[in-house]
Short mmCIF file of C-alpha atoms and ligand atoms in Angstrom, two decimals:
data_model
loop_
_atom_site.label_atom_id
_atom_site.label_comp_id
_atom_site.label_asym_id
_atom_site.label_seq_id
_atom_site.Cartn_x
_atom_site.Cartn_y
_atom_site.Cartn_z
CA MET G 298 28.76 -6.16 15.81
CA THR G 299 27.96 -3.91 12.90
CA PRO G 300 24.29 -2.49 13.57
CA PRO G 301 21.38 -3.39 12.10
CA LEU G 302 20.41 -1.80 8.57
CA TYR G 303 17.19 -0.10 8.10
CA HIS G 304 15.55 0.12 4.69
CA PHE G 305 13.26 3.06 4.00
CA GLY G 306 12.23 2.09 0.62
CA ALA G 307 8.79 2.79 -0.56
CA GLY G 308 8.22 -0.72 -2.41
CA PRO G 309 9.63 -3.11 -2.54
CA ALA G 310 9.76 -2.59 0.89
CA MET G 311 11.64 -4.24 4.09
CA LEU G 312 10.28 -7.36 5.42
CA PRO G 313 10.64 -8.15 9.17
CA ALA G 314 13.71 -10.00 9.97
CA GLU G 315 11.66 -12.53 11.58
CA VAL G 316 9.69 -13.14 8.27
CA LEU G 317 12.99 -13.20 6.27
CA ALA G 318 14.44 -15.74 8.87
CA GLU G 319 11.75 -18.30 8.46
CA ILE G 320 11.72 -18.14 4.74
CA ARG G 321 15.38 -18.63 4.52
CA THR G 322 14.78 -21.91 7.06
CA GLU G 323 11.85 -23.02 5.09
CA LEU G 324 13.13 -22.66 1.68
CA PRO G 325 14.27 -25.91 0.65
CA ASP G 326 11.32 -27.97 2.40
CA PHE G 327 7.89 -27.07 2.30
CA ARG G 328 5.93 -28.28 5.38
CA GLY G 329 8.06 -31.72 5.65
CA SER G 330 7.16 -32.55 1.90
CA GLY G 331 11.10 -32.33 0.80
CA ILE G 332 9.70 -30.09 -2.11
CA SER G 333 10.76 -26.28 -2.11
CA ILE G 334 8.04 -23.94 -2.08
CA LEU G 335 9.58 -22.20 -5.31
CA GLU G 336 8.62 -25.86 -7.01
CA TYR G 337 5.25 -26.50 -5.28
CA GLY G 338 2.07 -27.24 -7.10
CA HIS G 339 -0.95 -24.73 -6.57
CA ARG G 340 -3.41 -27.63 -6.78
CA SER G 341 -1.83 -29.65 -4.19
CA PRO G 342 -3.81 -30.08 -0.73
CA GLU G 343 -0.60 -28.41 0.90
CA PHE G 344 -1.04 -25.49 -1.18
CA ARG G 345 -4.97 -25.28 -0.74
CA ALA G 346 -4.43 -25.33 2.80
CA LEU G 347 -2.15 -22.14 2.87
CA MET G 348 -4.37 -20.48 0.89
CA ARG G 349 -7.38 -21.31 3.26
CA GLU G 350 -5.24 -20.20 6.26
CA THR G 351 -4.12 -16.90 4.23
CA GLU G 352 -7.79 -15.88 3.49
CA ALA G 353 -8.92 -16.51 7.11
CA ASP G 354 -6.34 -14.46 8.43
CA PHE G 355 -6.87 -11.92 6.02
CA ARG G 356 -10.42 -11.68 6.90
CA GLU G 357 -9.62 -11.63 10.37
CA LEU G 358 -7.18 -9.04 10.48
CA LEU G 359 -9.43 -6.61 8.29
CA GLU G 360 -12.92 -7.55 9.54
CA ILE G 361 -14.15 -8.61 6.46
CA PRO G 362 -17.99 -9.12 5.93
CA ALA G 363 -18.53 -12.81 5.34
CA ASP G 364 -20.59 -12.09 1.85
CA TYR G 365 -17.82 -10.30 0.36
CA HIS G 366 -15.03 -12.03 -1.41
CA VAL G 367 -11.19 -12.25 -1.13
CA LEU G 368 -9.15 -12.59 -4.28
CA PHE G 369 -5.60 -12.68 -4.83
CA MET G 370 -4.31 -12.31 -8.23
CA PRO G 371 -1.13 -11.11 -10.05
CA GLY G 372 -0.86 -7.82 -12.13
CA GLY G 373 0.03 -5.13 -9.12
CA ALA G 374 -2.33 -2.28 -8.15
CA THR G 375 -1.69 -1.05 -11.42
CA LEU G 376 -3.93 -3.80 -13.22
CA GLN G 377 -6.49 -3.17 -10.58
CA PHE G 378 -6.72 0.71 -11.89
CA ALA G 379 -8.53 -0.72 -15.02
CA MET G 380 -9.91 -3.90 -13.95
CA SER G 381 -11.74 -1.93 -11.32
CA ALA G 382 -13.28 0.38 -13.47
CA LEU G 383 -14.24 -2.33 -16.04
CA ASN G 384 -16.25 -4.12 -13.25
CA LEU G 385 -17.69 -1.75 -11.38
CA GLY G 386 -19.54 -0.06 -14.67
CA GLY G 387 -20.92 3.21 -14.98
CA ARG G 388 -19.08 6.64 -14.84
CA GLY G 389 -16.09 6.32 -12.17
CA ALA G 390 -15.80 9.38 -10.09
CA TYR G 391 -11.83 10.23 -9.21
CA LEU G 392 -10.46 11.96 -6.18
CA VAL G 393 -7.33 12.69 -7.82
CA THR G 394 -5.08 13.40 -4.47
CA GLY G 395 -1.81 12.19 -5.65
CA GLN G 396 0.40 10.56 -8.45
CA TRP G 397 -1.34 7.17 -7.85
CA SER G 398 -5.05 8.25 -8.23
CA ALA G 399 -4.16 10.20 -11.27
CA LYS G 400 -2.64 6.86 -12.77
CA ALA G 401 -5.89 5.29 -11.93
CA LEU G 402 -8.07 7.59 -13.50
CA HIS G 403 -5.77 7.71 -16.71
CA GLU G 404 -6.44 3.76 -16.50
CA ALA G 405 -10.02 3.84 -16.17
CA GLU G 406 -10.34 6.40 -18.90
CA ARG G 407 -8.83 3.82 -21.56
CA VAL G 408 -11.08 1.25 -20.79
CA ALA G 409 -14.42 2.98 -19.42
CA GLN G 410 -15.79 6.27 -18.48
CA ALA G 411 -14.16 7.95 -15.66
CA GLN G 412 -13.55 11.56 -14.64
CA ALA G 413 -11.91 13.40 -11.49
CA VAL G 414 -14.47 15.17 -9.08
CA TRP G 415 -11.62 16.72 -7.36
CA ASP G 416 -8.03 17.34 -8.56
CA GLY G 417 -5.19 18.40 -6.16
CA SER G 418 -2.32 18.55 -8.79
CA GLN G 419 -2.65 22.34 -8.87
CA SER G 420 -1.54 22.43 -5.44
CA GLY G 421 0.90 20.15 -5.97
CA TYR G 422 -0.87 17.18 -4.02
CA THR G 423 0.02 18.54 -0.21
CA ARG G 424 -3.50 18.30 0.75
CA LEU G 425 -6.89 16.30 0.66
CA PRO G 426 -10.09 17.53 0.19
CA ALA G 427 -12.79 17.90 2.74
CA ASP G 428 -16.26 16.16 1.73
CA THR G 429 -17.75 19.65 1.11
CA GLU G 430 -14.98 20.38 -1.64
CA TRP G 431 -16.31 18.02 -4.44
CA GLN G 432 -19.53 16.61 -6.00
CA LEU G 433 -20.65 13.53 -7.49
CA PRO G 434 -22.25 13.91 -10.64
CA PRO G 435 -26.02 12.26 -11.34
CA ASP G 436 -24.81 9.69 -13.46
CA THR G 437 -21.68 8.40 -11.01
CA GLY G 438 -21.19 4.46 -11.19
CA TYR G 439 -18.66 4.47 -8.44
CA LEU G 440 -16.34 6.80 -6.19
CA HIS G 441 -12.52 5.99 -6.55
CA TYR G 442 -10.27 7.03 -4.03
CA THR G 443 -6.30 6.45 -3.35
CA VAL G 444 -6.20 5.88 0.92
CA ASN G 445 -2.50 6.86 1.10
CA GLU G 446 -0.52 8.43 -1.95
CA THR G 447 2.97 6.87 -1.65
CA ILE G 448 4.76 9.50 -3.28
CA ALA G 449 3.00 12.67 -2.04
CA GLY G 450 2.63 11.64 1.38
CA VAL G 451 -0.79 12.38 1.87
CA GLU G 452 -3.25 9.99 3.33
CA PHE G 453 -6.94 9.93 4.03
CA HIS G 454 -7.66 9.29 7.76
CA LEU G 455 -11.33 9.22 7.51
CA THR G 456 -13.54 7.22 4.80
CA PRO G 457 -14.68 10.09 2.19
CA ALA G 458 -18.65 10.43 2.20
CA SER G 459 -19.78 8.26 -0.83
CA ARG G 460 -23.18 9.44 -1.05
CA GLY G 461 -24.77 6.29 -1.89
CA ALA G 462 -22.10 5.30 -4.46
CA PRO G 463 -20.27 2.18 -4.55
CA LEU G 464 -16.76 3.14 -2.72
CA ALA G 465 -13.69 1.74 -4.09
CA ALA G 466 -10.27 2.15 -2.81
CA ASP G 467 -6.67 1.57 -3.57
CA MET G 468 -5.19 0.80 0.15
CA THR G 469 -2.01 -0.71 -1.34
CA SER G 470 0.64 1.41 0.39
CA MET G 471 -1.46 1.57 4.00
CA ILE G 472 -3.40 -1.78 4.27
CA LEU G 473 -3.20 -3.41 7.65
CA SER G 474 -1.16 -0.07 9.11
CA ARG G 475 -4.47 0.85 10.79
CA PRO G 476 -8.11 -0.14 11.27
CA VAL G 477 -10.20 0.78 8.14
CA ALA G 478 -14.40 0.64 7.55
CA THR G 479 -14.03 -2.39 5.42
CA ALA G 480 -17.93 -2.56 5.00
CA GLN G 481 -18.06 0.87 3.62
CA HIS G 482 -16.42 -0.03 0.55
CA ALA G 483 -17.55 -2.01 -2.58
CA LEU G 484 -14.04 -2.78 -3.64
CA ILE G 485 -10.41 -2.82 -1.83
CA TYR G 486 -7.32 -3.47 -3.50
CA ALA G 487 -3.67 -3.39 -2.56
CA SER G 488 -0.59 -4.72 -4.27
CA ALA G 489 1.80 -6.82 -1.53
CA GLN G 490 4.92 -5.23 -1.68
CA LYS G 491 4.49 -2.58 0.83
CA ASN G 492 2.62 -4.21 3.88
CA LEU G 493 1.57 -7.96 2.29
CA GLY G 494 4.93 -9.21 1.64
CA ILE G 495 6.63 -9.02 -1.91
CA ALA G 496 5.57 -8.16 -5.60
CA GLY G 497 3.70 -10.34 -7.71
CA ILE G 498 0.60 -10.61 -5.57
CA THR G 499 -2.47 -8.58 -5.29
CA ALA G 500 -5.39 -8.84 -2.43
CA VAL G 501 -8.75 -7.66 -3.56
CA ILE G 502 -11.70 -7.44 -1.47
CA VAL G 503 -15.05 -7.30 -3.44
CA ASN G 504 -18.54 -6.79 -2.57
CA PRO G 505 -20.22 -9.15 -5.27
CA ALA G 506 -23.25 -7.24 -4.99
CA ALA G 507 -21.36 -4.11 -6.69
CA LEU G 508 -20.09 -6.16 -9.77
CA GLN G 509 -21.46 -5.34 -13.04
CA THR G 510 -20.96 -7.48 -16.40
CA PRO G 511 -17.77 -6.06 -17.81
CA PRO G 512 -17.92 -4.96 -21.67
CA ARG G 513 -18.10 -8.08 -24.23
CA ALA G 514 -14.42 -7.82 -25.31
CA THR G 515 -12.94 -7.88 -21.60
CA PRO G 516 -10.31 -10.72 -21.33
CA SER G 517 -11.66 -13.37 -18.95
CA LEU G 518 -8.63 -12.75 -16.32
CA LEU G 519 -9.94 -9.04 -16.47
CA ASP G 520 -13.72 -10.17 -14.91
CA TYR G 521 -13.70 -10.46 -11.29
CA ARG G 522 -16.60 -13.01 -11.61
CA VAL G 523 -13.92 -15.56 -13.29
CA TRP G 524 -11.75 -15.00 -10.03
CA LEU G 525 -14.70 -15.76 -7.70
CA GLU G 526 -15.52 -18.97 -9.46
CA ALA G 527 -12.14 -20.09 -10.04
CA GLU G 528 -11.60 -19.50 -6.03
CA SER G 529 -8.50 -17.28 -7.09
CA LEU G 530 -7.09 -20.13 -9.43
CA PRO G 531 -8.08 -19.42 -13.02
CA ASN G 532 -4.35 -20.07 -13.99
CA THR G 533 -0.79 -20.52 -12.28
CA PRO G 534 -0.74 -18.18 -9.21
CA PRO G 535 2.55 -16.43 -7.95
CA VAL G 536 2.87 -19.75 -5.42
CA PHE G 537 5.99 -17.92 -3.43
CA ALA G 538 4.77 -14.65 -3.43
CA TRP G 539 1.58 -16.13 -1.60
CA TYR G 540 3.51 -18.09 0.81
CA VAL G 541 5.24 -15.14 1.63
CA LEU G 542 1.88 -12.97 2.01
CA GLY G 543 0.84 -15.98 4.68
CA LYS G 544 3.79 -15.30 6.56
CA MET G 545 3.20 -11.50 6.64
CA LEU G 546 -0.31 -12.06 7.61
CA LYS G 547 0.97 -14.65 10.62
CA TRP G 548 3.65 -11.70 11.51
CA THR G 549 0.93 -8.94 11.71
CA LYS G 550 -1.26 -11.21 14.23
CA ALA G 551 1.84 -11.74 16.29
CA GLN G 552 2.36 -7.95 16.47
CA GLY G 553 -1.22 -7.76 18.10
CA GLY G 554 -2.77 -6.89 14.77
CA VAL G 555 -3.77 -3.93 13.28
CA GLY G 556 -4.90 -2.08 16.24
CA ALA G 557 -1.43 -2.59 17.93
CA LEU G 558 0.24 -1.59 14.63
CA ALA G 559 -1.76 1.63 14.34
CA ALA G 560 -0.63 2.60 17.49
CA ARG G 561 3.22 1.96 17.04
CA ASN G 562 2.85 3.54 13.15
CA GLN G 563 1.31 6.58 15.24
CA ARG G 564 4.53 6.98 17.18
CA LYS G 565 6.77 6.33 14.58
CA ALA G 566 5.33 9.08 12.34
CA ALA G 567 5.02 11.34 14.98
CA MET G 568 8.99 11.13 15.78
CA LEU G 569 9.88 12.13 12.11
CA TYR G 570 7.16 14.90 12.13
CA ALA G 571 8.33 16.08 15.00
CA VAL G 572 11.87 16.56 13.52
CA LEU G 573 10.45 18.31 10.69
CA ASP G 574 8.30 20.77 12.58
CA ALA G 575 11.45 21.73 14.76
CA SER G 576 13.31 23.25 12.06
CA ASP G 577 13.44 25.19 8.76
CA PHE G 578 16.28 22.91 7.96
CA TYR G 579 13.83 20.58 6.73
CA VAL G 580 10.70 21.43 4.45
CA ASN G 581 7.64 19.17 4.43
CA LYS G 582 4.89 20.78 2.43
CA VAL G 583 2.10 18.56 3.16
CA HIS G 584 -0.96 20.12 5.29
CA PRO G 585 -0.48 18.63 8.66
CA ALA G 586 -4.12 17.11 8.82
CA SER G 587 -3.44 15.19 5.49
CA ARG G 588 0.25 14.11 6.29
CA SER G 589 0.64 10.17 5.66
CA LEU G 590 2.04 7.58 8.68
CA MET G 591 3.46 5.56 6.17
CA ASN G 592 5.54 7.80 3.72
CA VAL G 593 6.87 10.78 5.06
CA PRO G 594 8.69 12.90 2.19
CA PHE G 595 10.61 15.84 2.77
CA LEU G 596 13.02 18.30 1.42
CA LEU G 597 16.25 20.16 2.80
CA HIS G 598 16.03 23.84 2.71
CA ASP G 599 19.21 23.87 1.12
CA ARG G 600 18.62 21.22 -1.75
CA ASN G 601 22.43 21.02 -2.43
CA LEU G 602 22.58 19.08 0.76
CA GLU G 603 20.18 16.26 -0.14
CA ALA G 604 23.30 14.01 -1.86
CA VAL G 605 25.61 14.50 1.60
CA PHE G 606 22.22 13.63 3.40
CA LEU G 607 21.61 10.35 1.51
CA ARG G 608 25.56 9.40 1.59
CA GLU G 609 25.79 10.24 5.27
CA ALA G 610 22.36 8.29 5.89
CA VAL G 611 23.75 5.16 4.34
CA ALA G 612 26.90 5.23 6.37
CA ALA G 613 24.58 5.08 9.23
CA GLY G 614 22.80 1.82 8.05
CA LEU G 615 19.81 4.00 6.94
CA GLN G 616 19.20 3.00 3.37
CA ASN G 617 17.02 3.81 0.43
CA LEU G 618 15.91 7.28 1.66
CA ALA G 619 15.90 9.14 -1.83
CA GLY G 620 12.38 10.58 -2.73
CA HIS G 621 10.65 9.35 -5.69
CA ARG G 622 12.44 9.67 -9.14
CA SER G 623 9.77 11.91 -10.51
CA ARG G 624 10.10 14.15 -7.40
CA GLY G 625 13.48 14.21 -5.70
CA GLY G 626 13.98 15.02 -2.10
CA ILE G 627 14.03 12.71 0.57
CA ARG G 628 11.14 9.97 1.52
CA ALA G 629 10.99 7.80 4.50
CA SER G 630 9.01 4.91 4.11
CA ILE G 631 7.84 3.64 7.24
CA TYR G 632 5.50 0.71 6.77
CA ASN G 633 4.40 -1.81 9.24
CA ALA G 634 7.58 -3.83 9.26
CA MET G 635 9.82 -0.78 9.97
CA PRO G 636 10.52 -0.98 13.86
CA GLU G 637 10.47 1.93 16.16
CA ALA G 638 14.03 1.73 16.29
CA GLY G 639 14.63 2.03 12.43
CA VAL G 640 12.37 5.54 12.84
CA ALA G 641 14.47 6.56 16.19
CA ARG G 642 17.76 6.17 14.60
CA LEU G 643 16.75 8.03 11.49
CA ALA G 644 15.20 11.11 13.78
CA GLU G 645 18.43 11.10 15.66
CA PHE G 646 20.59 11.26 12.48
CA MET G 647 18.09 14.25 10.96
CA ARG G 648 18.96 16.15 14.35
CA ALA G 649 22.69 15.52 14.05
CA PHE G 650 22.71 16.16 10.45
CA GLU G 651 21.01 19.88 11.15
CA ARG G 652 23.44 20.43 13.94
CA ARG G 653 26.66 19.70 11.62
CA TYR G 654 25.09 21.74 8.62
CA GLY G 655 22.41 23.89 9.67
C1 LIG W 777 2.87 1.11 -5.32
C2 LIG W 777 1.71 1.63 -5.38
C3 LIG W 777 0.81 1.27 -6.64
C4 LIG W 777 1.35 0.63 -7.61
O1 LIG W 777 1.71 -0.74 -7.46
P1 LIG W 777 1.88 -2.21 -8.28
O2 LIG W 777 1.98 -3.38 -7.57
O3 LIG W 777 3.37 -1.79 -9.00
O4 LIG W 777 1.15 -1.79 -9.75
C5 LIG W 777 -0.40 1.67 -7.05
N1 LIG W 777 -1.20 2.24 -5.74
C6 LIG W 777 -0.20 2.72 -4.98
C7 LIG W 777 -1.17 3.54 -3.64
C8 LIG W 777 0.77 2.41 -4.36
O5 LIG W 777 1.66 2.74 -3.50
#
């Protein structure tokens, strides 16, 4: 028997084998209708039922307050960068802790008023700021941060002090990986292709009290109130991505929920950081307190060996370990769907590779 293959890509990320198997079985016939989910009408009672279940599971998993709204829409997290700025109003204050928060600020500046209140680019995005290191200008409309920087590999393990400003968070690459203080946020968004399924759908959690009226020229699909009124169906939704999201939420519950996954994710990340910390052969520049549990980027001390590392990793069943195209190096993305056995295999491979080439 060939050993299982593990896929460490940052996104689209691996799906649990059980979820893929269910999709394969159910694909020709959605819930006994004889029609495939790929062809299914979004206004049908069956799809409405799936929508309701999806929202209920999502609310349960994240303990979303009853007065908050949950929306599912296309456009990815990248569209939320602009949409959040258009709808929260006032001057946005941004903690720029990596490539994604820098993009969020850039998009916000295109459509609204926004500024960085802390910028980690000078230090190569290797650490997160303490709350004492930044201030909110008096005209701040909201504070935006990126909980986990997927490329830099830095993660906020505590919610930053928002000092009364509505708090907006990009949770794309860590949502459901551990409990979060949902009710401390005015807006949370996450595109699905990391921990929630496949690309094409984005989850948005919003406190309606935080919404302002967007500028008059705002297209209706960029106004959250239009989505609230239409219950996430102002136009044809990504039906299949929604279905996969529903499957991922059921799978997450079956794993024991967010608390159980958090414990597993801690163990997984610890395995890799232990290898990195035990050697000079591998280099991870991220400050230990800011380390991501989901994305572990590292370099080889001898950078000429990186191509060999990646080649031999593939031969060992460890795929998609190349770092982001902007940075090179190696990156292991170990989202919820990555089993502990996959991370153990990678850790063992890294030790063996060091013995051979170190
Ligand atoms: C992947 C990612 C994005 C981009 O998501 P799209 O769905 O491609 O727009 C944004 N923010 C973070 C933190 C990400 O990991």
